[in-house]
Short mmCIF file of C-alpha atoms and ligand atoms in Angstrom, two decimals:
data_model
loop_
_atom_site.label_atom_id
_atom_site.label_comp_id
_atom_site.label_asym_id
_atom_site.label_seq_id
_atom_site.Cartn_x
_atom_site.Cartn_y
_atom_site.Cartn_z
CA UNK A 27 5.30 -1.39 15.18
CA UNK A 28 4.90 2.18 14.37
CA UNK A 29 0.92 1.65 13.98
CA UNK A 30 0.24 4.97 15.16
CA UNK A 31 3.26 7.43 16.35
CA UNK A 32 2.52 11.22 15.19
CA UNK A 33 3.47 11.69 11.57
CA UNK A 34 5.25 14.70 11.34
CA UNK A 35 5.94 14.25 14.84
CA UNK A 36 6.32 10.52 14.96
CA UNK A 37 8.56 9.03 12.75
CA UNK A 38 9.06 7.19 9.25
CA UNK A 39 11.19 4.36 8.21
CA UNK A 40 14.00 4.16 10.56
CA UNK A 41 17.83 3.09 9.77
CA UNK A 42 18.64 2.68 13.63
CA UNK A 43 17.92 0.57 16.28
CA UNK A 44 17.45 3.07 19.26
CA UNK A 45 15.44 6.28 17.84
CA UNK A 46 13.92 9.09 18.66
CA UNK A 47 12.79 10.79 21.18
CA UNK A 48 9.46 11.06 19.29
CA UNK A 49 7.12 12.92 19.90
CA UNK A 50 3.33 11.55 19.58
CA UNK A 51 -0.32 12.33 20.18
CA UNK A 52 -0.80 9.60 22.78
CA UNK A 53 2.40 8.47 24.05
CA UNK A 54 4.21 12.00 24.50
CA UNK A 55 7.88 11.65 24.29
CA UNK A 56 9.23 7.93 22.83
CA UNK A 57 12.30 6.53 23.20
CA UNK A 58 11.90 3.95 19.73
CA UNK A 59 13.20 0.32 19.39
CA UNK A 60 13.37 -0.87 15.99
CA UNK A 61 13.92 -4.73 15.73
CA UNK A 62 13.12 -4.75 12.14
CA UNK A 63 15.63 -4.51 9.40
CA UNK A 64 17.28 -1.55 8.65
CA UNK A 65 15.48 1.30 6.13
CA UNK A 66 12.80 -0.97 4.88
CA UNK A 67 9.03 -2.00 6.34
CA UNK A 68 8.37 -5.39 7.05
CA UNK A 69 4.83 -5.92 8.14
CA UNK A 70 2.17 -8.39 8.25
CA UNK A 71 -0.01 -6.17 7.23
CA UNK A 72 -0.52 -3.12 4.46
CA UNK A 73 -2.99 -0.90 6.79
CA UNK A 74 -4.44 1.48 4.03
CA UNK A 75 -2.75 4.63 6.32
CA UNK A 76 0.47 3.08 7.51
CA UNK A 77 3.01 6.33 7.74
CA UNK A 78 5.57 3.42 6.64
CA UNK A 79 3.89 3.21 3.09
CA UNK A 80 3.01 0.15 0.85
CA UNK A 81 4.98 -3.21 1.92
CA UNK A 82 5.99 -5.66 -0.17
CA UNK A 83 3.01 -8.22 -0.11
CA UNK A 84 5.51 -10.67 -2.62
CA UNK A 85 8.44 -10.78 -0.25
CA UNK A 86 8.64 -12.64 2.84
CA UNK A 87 11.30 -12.09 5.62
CA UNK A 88 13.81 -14.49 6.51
CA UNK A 89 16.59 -14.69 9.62
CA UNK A 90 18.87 -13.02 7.32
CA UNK A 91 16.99 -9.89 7.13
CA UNK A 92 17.23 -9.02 10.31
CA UNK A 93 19.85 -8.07 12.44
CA UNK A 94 21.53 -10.63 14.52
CA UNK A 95 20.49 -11.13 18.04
CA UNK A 96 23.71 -10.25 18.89
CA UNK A 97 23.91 -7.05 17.63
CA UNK A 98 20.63 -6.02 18.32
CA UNK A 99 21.34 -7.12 22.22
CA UNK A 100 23.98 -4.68 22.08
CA UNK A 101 22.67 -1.84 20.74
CA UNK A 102 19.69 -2.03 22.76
CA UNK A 103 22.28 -1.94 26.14
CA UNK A 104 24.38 0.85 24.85
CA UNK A 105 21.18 2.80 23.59
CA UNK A 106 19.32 2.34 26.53
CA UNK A 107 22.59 3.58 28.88
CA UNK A 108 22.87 6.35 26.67
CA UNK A 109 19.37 7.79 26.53
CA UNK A 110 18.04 6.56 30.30
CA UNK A 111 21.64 8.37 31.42
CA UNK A 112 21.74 12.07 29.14
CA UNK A 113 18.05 12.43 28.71
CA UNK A 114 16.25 10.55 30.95
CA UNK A 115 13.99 13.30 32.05
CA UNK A 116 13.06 14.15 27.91
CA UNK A 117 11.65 10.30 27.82
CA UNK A 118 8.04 9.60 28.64
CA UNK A 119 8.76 5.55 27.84
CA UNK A 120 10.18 3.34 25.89
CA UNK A 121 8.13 1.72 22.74
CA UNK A 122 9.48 -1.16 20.69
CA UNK A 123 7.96 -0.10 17.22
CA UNK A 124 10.52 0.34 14.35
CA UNK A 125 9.97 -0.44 10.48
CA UNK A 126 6.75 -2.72 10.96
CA UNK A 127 5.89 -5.50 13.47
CA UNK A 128 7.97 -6.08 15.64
CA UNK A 129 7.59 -9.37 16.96
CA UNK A 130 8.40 -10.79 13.64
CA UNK A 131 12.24 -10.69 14.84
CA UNK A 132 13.22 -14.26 15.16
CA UNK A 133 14.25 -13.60 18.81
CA UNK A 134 11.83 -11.51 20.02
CA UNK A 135 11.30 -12.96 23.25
CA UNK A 136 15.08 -13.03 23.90
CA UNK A 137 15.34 -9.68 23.09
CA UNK A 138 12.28 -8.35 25.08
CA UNK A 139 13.62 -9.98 27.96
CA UNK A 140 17.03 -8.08 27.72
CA UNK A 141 15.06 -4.98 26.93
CA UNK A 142 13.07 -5.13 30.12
CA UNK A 143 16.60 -6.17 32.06
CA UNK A 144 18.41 -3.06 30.49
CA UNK A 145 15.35 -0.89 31.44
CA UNK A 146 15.38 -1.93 35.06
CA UNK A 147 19.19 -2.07 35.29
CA UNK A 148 19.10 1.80 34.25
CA UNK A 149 16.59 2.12 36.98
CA UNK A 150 13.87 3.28 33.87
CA UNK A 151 10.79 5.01 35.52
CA UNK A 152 9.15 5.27 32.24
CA UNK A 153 6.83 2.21 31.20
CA UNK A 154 8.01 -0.02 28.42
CA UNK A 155 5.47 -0.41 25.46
CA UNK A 156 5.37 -2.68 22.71
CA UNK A 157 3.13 -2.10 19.32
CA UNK A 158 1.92 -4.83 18.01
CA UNK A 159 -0.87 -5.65 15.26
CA UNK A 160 -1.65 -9.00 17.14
CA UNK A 161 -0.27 -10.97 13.94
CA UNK A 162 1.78 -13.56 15.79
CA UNK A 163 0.05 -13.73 19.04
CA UNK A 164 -0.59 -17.73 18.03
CA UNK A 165 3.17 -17.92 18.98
CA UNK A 166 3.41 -18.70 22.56
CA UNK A 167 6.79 -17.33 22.93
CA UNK A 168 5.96 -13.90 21.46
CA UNK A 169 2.89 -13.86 23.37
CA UNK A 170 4.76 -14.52 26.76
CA UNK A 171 7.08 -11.94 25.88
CA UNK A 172 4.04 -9.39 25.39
CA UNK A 173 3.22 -10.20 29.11
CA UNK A 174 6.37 -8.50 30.02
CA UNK A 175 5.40 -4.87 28.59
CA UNK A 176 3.93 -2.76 31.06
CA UNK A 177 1.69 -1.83 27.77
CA UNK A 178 0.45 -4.39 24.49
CA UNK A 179 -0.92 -2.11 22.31
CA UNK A 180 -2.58 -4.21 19.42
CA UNK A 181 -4.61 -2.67 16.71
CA UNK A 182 -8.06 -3.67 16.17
CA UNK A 183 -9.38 -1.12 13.30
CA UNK A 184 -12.32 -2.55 12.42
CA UNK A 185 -14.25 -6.14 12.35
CA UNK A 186 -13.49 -6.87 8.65
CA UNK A 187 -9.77 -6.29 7.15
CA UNK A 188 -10.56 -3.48 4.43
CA UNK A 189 -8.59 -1.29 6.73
CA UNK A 190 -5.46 -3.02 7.97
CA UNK A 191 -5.23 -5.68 4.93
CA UNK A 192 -3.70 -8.14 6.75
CA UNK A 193 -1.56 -11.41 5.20
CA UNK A 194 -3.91 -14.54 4.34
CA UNK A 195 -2.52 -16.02 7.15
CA UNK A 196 -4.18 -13.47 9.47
CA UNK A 197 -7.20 -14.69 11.48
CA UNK A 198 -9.10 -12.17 13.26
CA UNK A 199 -11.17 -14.62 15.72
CA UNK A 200 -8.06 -16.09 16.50
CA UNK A 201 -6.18 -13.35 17.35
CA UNK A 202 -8.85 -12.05 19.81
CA UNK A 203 -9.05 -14.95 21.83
CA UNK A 204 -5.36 -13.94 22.80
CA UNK A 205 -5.87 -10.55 22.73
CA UNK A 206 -8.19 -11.39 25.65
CA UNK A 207 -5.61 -13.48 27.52
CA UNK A 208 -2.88 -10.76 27.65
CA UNK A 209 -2.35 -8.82 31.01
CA UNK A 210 -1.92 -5.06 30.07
CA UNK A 211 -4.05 -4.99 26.87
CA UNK A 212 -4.74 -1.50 25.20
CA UNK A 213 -6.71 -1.84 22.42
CA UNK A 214 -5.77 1.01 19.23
CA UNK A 215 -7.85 1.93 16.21
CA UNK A 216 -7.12 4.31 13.70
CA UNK A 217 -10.44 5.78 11.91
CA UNK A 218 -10.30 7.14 8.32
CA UNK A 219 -12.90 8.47 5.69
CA UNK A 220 -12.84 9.04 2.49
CA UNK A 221 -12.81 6.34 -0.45
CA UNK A 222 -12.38 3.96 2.10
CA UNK A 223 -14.49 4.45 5.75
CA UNK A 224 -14.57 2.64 8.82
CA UNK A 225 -16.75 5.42 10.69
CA UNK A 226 -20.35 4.32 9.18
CA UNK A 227 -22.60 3.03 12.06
CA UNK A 228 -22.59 -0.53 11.04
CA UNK A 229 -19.31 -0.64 10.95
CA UNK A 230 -18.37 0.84 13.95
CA UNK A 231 -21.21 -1.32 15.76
CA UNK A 232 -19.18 -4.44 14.49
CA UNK A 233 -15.99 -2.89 15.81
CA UNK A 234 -17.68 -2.78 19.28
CA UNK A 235 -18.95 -6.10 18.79
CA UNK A 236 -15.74 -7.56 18.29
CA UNK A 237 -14.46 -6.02 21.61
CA UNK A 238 -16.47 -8.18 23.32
CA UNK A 239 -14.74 -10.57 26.21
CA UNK A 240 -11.94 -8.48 25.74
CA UNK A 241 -11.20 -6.76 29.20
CA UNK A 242 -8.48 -4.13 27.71
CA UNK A 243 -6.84 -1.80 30.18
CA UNK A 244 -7.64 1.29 27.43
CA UNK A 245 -9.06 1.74 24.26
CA UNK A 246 -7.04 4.80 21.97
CA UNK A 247 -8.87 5.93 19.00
CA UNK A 248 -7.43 8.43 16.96
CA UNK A 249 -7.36 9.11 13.03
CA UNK A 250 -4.69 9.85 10.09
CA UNK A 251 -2.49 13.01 10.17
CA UNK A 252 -0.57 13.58 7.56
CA UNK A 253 -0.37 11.72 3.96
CA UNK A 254 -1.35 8.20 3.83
CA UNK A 255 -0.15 5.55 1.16
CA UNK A 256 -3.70 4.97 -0.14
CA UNK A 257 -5.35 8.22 -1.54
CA UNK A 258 -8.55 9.74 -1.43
CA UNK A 259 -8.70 9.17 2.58
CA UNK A 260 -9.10 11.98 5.01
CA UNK A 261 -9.06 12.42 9.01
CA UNK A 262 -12.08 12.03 10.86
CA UNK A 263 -13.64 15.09 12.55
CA UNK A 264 -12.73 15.05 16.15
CA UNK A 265 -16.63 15.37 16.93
CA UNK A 266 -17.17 12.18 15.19
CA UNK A 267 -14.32 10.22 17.12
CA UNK A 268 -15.97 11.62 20.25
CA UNK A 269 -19.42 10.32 19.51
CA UNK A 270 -17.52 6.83 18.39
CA UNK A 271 -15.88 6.96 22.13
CA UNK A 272 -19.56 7.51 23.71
CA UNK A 273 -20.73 4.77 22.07
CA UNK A 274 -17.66 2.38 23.80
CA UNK A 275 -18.91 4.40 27.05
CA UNK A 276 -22.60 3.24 26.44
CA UNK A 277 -21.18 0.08 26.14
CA UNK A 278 -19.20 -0.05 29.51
CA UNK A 279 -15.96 0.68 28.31
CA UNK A 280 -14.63 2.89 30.96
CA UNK A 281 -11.06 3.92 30.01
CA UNK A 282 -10.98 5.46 26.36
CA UNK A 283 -8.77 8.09 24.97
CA UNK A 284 -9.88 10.23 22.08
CA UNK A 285 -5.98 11.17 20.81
CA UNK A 286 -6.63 14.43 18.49
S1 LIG B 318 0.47 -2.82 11.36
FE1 LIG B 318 -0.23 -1.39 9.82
S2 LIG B 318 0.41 0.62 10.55
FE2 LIG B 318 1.61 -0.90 11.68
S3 LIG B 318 3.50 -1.12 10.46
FE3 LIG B 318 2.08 -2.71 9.80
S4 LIG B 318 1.06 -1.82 8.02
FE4 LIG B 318 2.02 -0.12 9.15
#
């Protein structure tokens, strides 16, 4: 999921599997693995600043609109070669992110398990990241395939879904009790302001609040930089995503990273 690579210096809708380098405020340089289809967003979720723009809430996603396993097995070998072999030394790791959520592919977990194959077999020392918005983390097969990223990154904006407008399937509560079961959790949340705010006290007290039993690795907060698909929202002073990461510190997180 693209979630939160550097507009402007992150990336848009894709029409490749392997792209990038990217370049983004928290991850640096970013090899990108798309495993959605091909020029179009397909997401779980319509988050208010999404640098992919609106989805289509109507249309739902089937096999067909995805490329095969098969293909996608082989462009993920002969990207990897490519990149790990000509640039290796431009790539700070690889991040399976792409047109919207990634573990949507049918076969995620057989392709994340011949994603982490190709990046040993090239002898990768960069970690391997996925994005994920925690959507499908009721699946146990996607979920066992999150294990294998050195990095889950799953977004947690805020404690009510005015932010991230997820699919009335989503269930918040549910998807934190397996956010707190995977390994190499890092939690990301994206502040705005504006027409639409999820920086006033209350609501950033819930936010903590609903970090609670969840033992992530990191927390990464960071705010919009460029144009977002919803108007009248704005970035959030750095100041103010400082005091936001104090108040995490009061409350014993001990690994956050303000990403301005
Ligand atoms: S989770 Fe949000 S930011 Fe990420 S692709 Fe979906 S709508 Fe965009």
């Amino acid at each position: 999921m693209t979630h939160t690579q550097d507009p402007g210096k992150g990336h848009e809708v894709v029409g490749s599997v392997i792209y990038g380098p990217v370049r983004s405020r928290r991850y640096g340089n970013s090899l990108g693995i798309n495993l959605s289809p091909m020029g179009k967003k397909v997401c779980t979720f319509n988050c208010v600043y999404c640098q992919l723009g609106w989805g289509d809430e109507k249309k739902t996603c089937g096999r067909d609109d995805f490329l095969s396993s098969d293909v996608l097995l082989g462009e993920i070998s002969q990207g990897l070669f490519k990149h790990l072999s000509e640039n290796d030394a431009e790539v700070d790791n690889i991040v399976v992110s792409g047109n919207g959520e990634p573990t949507l592919h049918p076969d995620f977990a057989l392709l994340t398990h011949h994603l982490i194959h190709c990046a040993k077999k090239n002898k990768a020392r960069m970690p391997v990241i996925c994005f994920t918005n925690g959507s499908t983390l009721s699946d146990d097969r996607v979920f066992d395939a999150l294990q294998m990223f050195d990095e889950c990154c799953v977004k947690l904006d805020a404690a009510t879904s005015k932010i991230d407008l997820p699919n009335a399937a989503f269930n918040l509560d549910a998807a934190r009790a397996r956010m707190a079961a995977l390994d190499h959790l890092v939690i990301q949340s994206c502040f705005v302001e504006g027409v639409l705010s999820n920086t006033h006290a209350d609501e950033v007290g819930a936010w903590v609040d609903s970090l609670e039993w969840l033992s992530p690795k990191r927390i990464d907060i960071y705010t919009i930089s460029r144009n977002t698909p919803h108007n009248g929202l704005t970035a959030v002073a750095p100041d103010a995503l400082s005091r936001i990461a104090n108040h995490l510190s009061e409350r014993g997180y001990k690994s956050v990273r303000v990403c301005i």
